[in-house]
């Protein structure tokens, strides 16, 4: 069964450094998302991407964040200058196949730790 | 703004019993509600979606209801097993958007 994959599984970085989180969505999906989950808290929406552009973004997704689909398969989230409070699990998701746009398929996540 | 509320206390039940988890929403009625399972350190896994014009949905041992009068969805797992132990997330979606708003989840622990 097709699945969303994410790399790396863990990332440790120093405050102020740039990080790039990578995702490969399910191949026939059209909508791509990034969410984050701070330890013990709810899953929070960051950004959605459709037709090669951002379709929606939350207040969390400020100028420090950017997304890109550099080729036909990868979907990346870049944090330009990480802050301590960016430490969280970051999940990529995709939707829009035969199960419809509402059903989100999540990847296993990248655990980001900012020191 | 729309809020999703789930019981923050863990639900402990005995194997073989039916687990019932509650999701309450405030303000306007969502176009649909979803339930996901999340294991520690893993991504949410979609289980069921129910739309506002549906009363009940079933999938194998799972059943979800949507009560627009009570502003509540109930999620049932019948004949529960220790392998069902996980956190279950409720999420609401509005018409025209594919982006769900998640609740904090309820932890279910099934004891053998």
Coordinates of C-alpha atoms in Angstrom, one line a residue:
Chain A
X1 CA 0.0 0.0 0.0
X2 CA 1.4 3.4 -0.9
X3 CA 2.5 5.6 2.0
X4 CA 4.0 9.0 2.7
X5 CA 7.7 8.9 3.6
X6 CA 9.7 11.5 5.5
X7 CA 13.4 12.1 6.1
X8 CA 15.2 12.5 8.3
X9 CA 13.4 10.7 11.2
X10 CA 15.3 12.8 13.7
X11 CA 17.1 16.2 13.3
X12 CA 19.1 18.0 16.0
X13 CA 20.1 21.5 15.2
X14 CA 21.5 24.7 16.9
X15 CA 19.2 27.7 17.3
X16 CA 19.5 30.0 14.3
X17 CA 20.4 27.3 11.9
X18 CA 18.4 26.4 8.8
X19 CA 16.8 23.0 8.5
X20 CA 15.1 21.3 5.6
X21 CA 12.6 18.5 6.2
X22 CA 11.8 16.3 3.3
X23 CA 8.7 14.3 2.3
X24 CA 7.6 12.1 -0.5
X25 CA 3.8 12.2 -0.7
X26 CA 1.7 9.4 -2.2
X27 CA 2.2 9.6 -5.9
X28 CA -1.3 10.2 -7.2
X29 CA -2.3 12.7 -4.5
X30 CA -2.8 16.3 -5.4
X31 CA -2.8 18.1 -2.0
X32 CA 0.2 18.3 0.3
X33 CA 0.4 19.5 3.9
X34 CA 2.8 20.1 6.7
X35 CA 1.6 19.8 10.3
X36 CA 3.5 20.0 13.6
X37 CA 2.9 18.5 17.0
X38 CA 4.7 19.8 20.1
X39 CA 5.2 17.1 22.7
X40 CA 1.9 16.4 24.5
X41 CA -0.1 18.8 22.4
X42 CA -2.5 18.7 19.5
X43 CA -1.6 18.3 15.8
X44 CA -1.4 21.8 14.3
X45 CA -1.8 22.8 10.7
X46 CA 1.0 24.7 9.1
X47 CA 0.5 24.9 5.4
X48 CA -1.2 23.3 2.4
X49 CA 0.1 23.1 -1.1
X50 CA -1.8 22.5 -4.3
X51 CA -1.0 23.0 -8.0
X52 CA 2.5 24.2 -7.2
X53 CA 1.5 26.9 -4.8
X54 CA 0.5 27.5 -1.2
X55 CA -3.3 27.2 -0.9
X56 CA -3.6 27.9 2.8
X57 CA -1.4 28.7 5.7
X58 CA -1.8 29.2 9.4
X59 CA -0.5 31.9 11.7
X60 CA 2.4 29.6 12.7
X61 CA 3.7 29.6 9.1
X62 CA 5.5 32.9 9.2
X63 CA 8.3 34.2 7.1
X64 CA 10.8 31.8 8.7
X65 CA 9.0 28.9 7.0
X66 CA 8.8 28.0 3.3
X67 CA 7.7 25.0 1.3
X68 CA 8.8 23.8 -2.1
X69 CA 8.1 21.0 -4.5
X70 CA 11.4 20.9 -6.3
X71 CA 10.6 17.9 -8.5
X72 CA 7.7 15.6 -9.2
X73 CA 8.0 13.6 -6.0
X74 CA 9.5 15.6 -3.2
X75 CA 7.9 18.2 -0.9
X76 CA 10.1 20.1 1.5
X77 CA 9.6 22.4 4.5
X78 CA 12.4 24.8 5.2
X79 CA 12.9 26.7 8.5
X80 CA 15.3 29.5 7.9
X81 CA 16.5 30.3 11.4
X82 CA 15.3 27.8 13.9
X83 CA 14.1 28.9 17.4
X84 CA 13.9 26.8 20.5
X85 CA 10.1 26.7 20.2
X86 CA 10.3 25.1 16.8
X87 CA 11.2 21.8 18.5
X88 CA 8.4 19.5 17.6
X89 CA 7.3 16.5 15.5
X90 CA 6.7 17.7 11.9
X91 CA 4.3 15.6 9.9
X92 CA 3.9 15.7 6.1
X93 CA 0.5 14.6 4.8
X94 CA -1.1 14.2 1.4
X95 CA -4.6 13.7 0.1
X96 CA -6.7 13.8 -3.1
X97 CA -6.5 10.3 -4.4
X98 CA -9.4 8.0 -4.8
X99 CA -10.4 8.3 -1.1
X100 CA -11.1 12.0 -1.6
X101 CA -9.4 15.3 -0.5
X102 CA -10.5 15.1 3.1
X103 CA -8.7 11.9 4.0
X104 CA -5.2 12.8 5.1
X105 CA -2.4 10.3 4.9
X106 CA 0.3 11.2 7.3
X107 CA 4.0 10.3 7.1
X108 CA 5.9 9.0 10.1
X109 CA 7.2 12.4 11.1
X110 CA 10.5 14.1 11.7
X111 CA 11.4 14.9 15.3
X112 CA 13.2 18.2 15.3
X113 CA 15.1 19.3 18.4
X114 CA 16.5 22.8 18.5
X115 CA 19.2 23.4 21.0
Chain B
X1 CA -13.4 30.0 16.4
X2 CA -14.3 26.3 16.1
X3 CA -13.0 24.1 18.9
X4 CA -12.8 20.3 19.2
X5 CA -12.8 18.9 22.7
X6 CA -11.8 15.4 23.7
X7 CA -11.6 13.9 27.2
X8 CA -8.0 14.4 28.3
X9 CA -8.2 11.6 30.8
X10 CA -7.1 8.2 29.6
X11 CA -9.8 5.6 29.1
X12 CA -8.9 2.2 30.7
X13 CA -11.0 -0.8 29.8
X14 CA -10.8 -4.5 29.9
X15 CA -10.1 -6.6 26.8
X16 CA -13.3 -7.7 25.0
X17 CA -15.3 -4.7 26.2
X18 CA -16.5 -1.8 24.0
X19 CA -14.5 1.4 24.2
X20 CA -16.4 4.6 23.7
X21 CA -14.6 7.9 23.1
X22 CA -16.3 11.3 22.9
X23 CA -15.6 14.3 20.8
X24 CA -17.5 17.6 21.3
X25 CA -17.4 20.6 19.1
X26 CA -18.5 24.2 19.7
X27 CA -20.0 26.9 17.5
X28 CA -21.1 25.9 14.0
X29 CA -21.6 22.3 12.9
X30 CA -18.6 20.9 10.9
X31 CA -19.2 19.5 7.5
X32 CA -17.5 16.3 8.6
X33 CA -15.7 14.7 11.5
X34 CA -12.8 12.3 11.2
X35 CA -11.2 9.9 13.6
X36 CA -7.5 9.1 13.6
X37 CA -5.3 6.7 15.6
X38 CA -1.9 7.9 16.8
X39 CA 0.7 5.6 18.3
X40 CA 3.6 7.2 20.4
X41 CA 6.1 8.9 18.1
X42 CA 4.1 8.1 15.0
X43 CA 1.9 10.0 12.5
X44 CA -1.9 9.9 12.8
X45 CA -3.6 7.1 10.8
X46 CA -7.0 7.8 9.3
X47 CA -9.8 5.5 10.5
X48 CA -13.2 6.9 9.7
X49 CA -14.9 10.0 8.3
X50 CA -18.6 10.9 8.9
X51 CA -20.4 13.8 7.3
X52 CA -23.0 16.0 8.9
X53 CA -25.9 14.4 7.1
X54 CA -24.9 10.9 8.3
X55 CA -25.9 9.5 11.7
X56 CA -23.6 6.5 11.8
X57 CA -20.6 4.9 10.0
X58 CA -19.1 1.5 10.6
X59 CA -15.9 -0.2 9.6
X60 CA -15.2 -3.6 11.0
X61 CA -15.1 -3.2 14.8
X62 CA -15.3 0.6 14.6
X63 CA -18.4 2.7 14.7
X64 CA -18.7 6.5 14.7
X65 CA -21.8 8.6 15.3
X66 CA -22.5 12.2 14.6
X67 CA -25.2 14.0 16.7
X68 CA -25.6 17.6 15.5
X69 CA -28.1 18.3 18.3
X70 CA -25.7 17.4 21.0
X71 CA -22.7 18.7 18.9
X72 CA -21.0 15.4 19.6
X73 CA -19.4 12.4 17.9
X74 CA -18.9 9.1 19.6
X75 CA -16.3 6.6 18.5
X76 CA -16.8 3.0 19.5
X77 CA -14.4 0.0 19.3
X78 CA -16.2 -3.2 20.0
X79 CA -14.4 -6.4 21.3
X80 CA -11.4 -4.2 22.2
X81 CA -7.9 -5.7 22.2
X82 CA -4.7 -4.6 23.8
X83 CA -3.5 -3.8 20.3
X84 CA -6.1 -1.1 20.1
X85 CA -4.3 0.8 22.8
X86 CA -3.3 4.2 21.3
X87 CA -4.4 7.8 21.3
X88 CA -7.4 8.5 19.2
X89 CA -7.8 12.0 17.6
X90 CA -11.0 13.6 16.5
X91 CA -10.8 16.2 13.8
X92 CA -13.4 18.5 12.3
X93 CA -13.5 19.9 8.8
X94 CA -15.6 22.6 7.2
X95 CA -17.1 22.6 3.7
X96 CA -14.7 23.7 1.0
X97 CA -11.6 23.0 3.0
X98 CA -9.5 19.8 3.2
X99 CA -7.7 21.0 6.4
X100 CA -9.0 19.4 9.6
X101 CA -8.7 20.9 13.0
X102 CA -7.6 18.3 15.5
X103 CA -8.5 17.7 19.1
X104 CA -5.9 16.8 21.6
X105 CA -6.9 13.2 21.6
X106 CA -7.9 10.6 24.1
X107 CA -5.6 7.8 25.2
X108 CA -7.2 4.4 25.2
X109 CA -5.5 1.6 27.3
X110 CA -7.0 -1.9 26.8
X111 CA -5.9 -4.3 29.6
X112 CA -5.6 -8.0 28.9

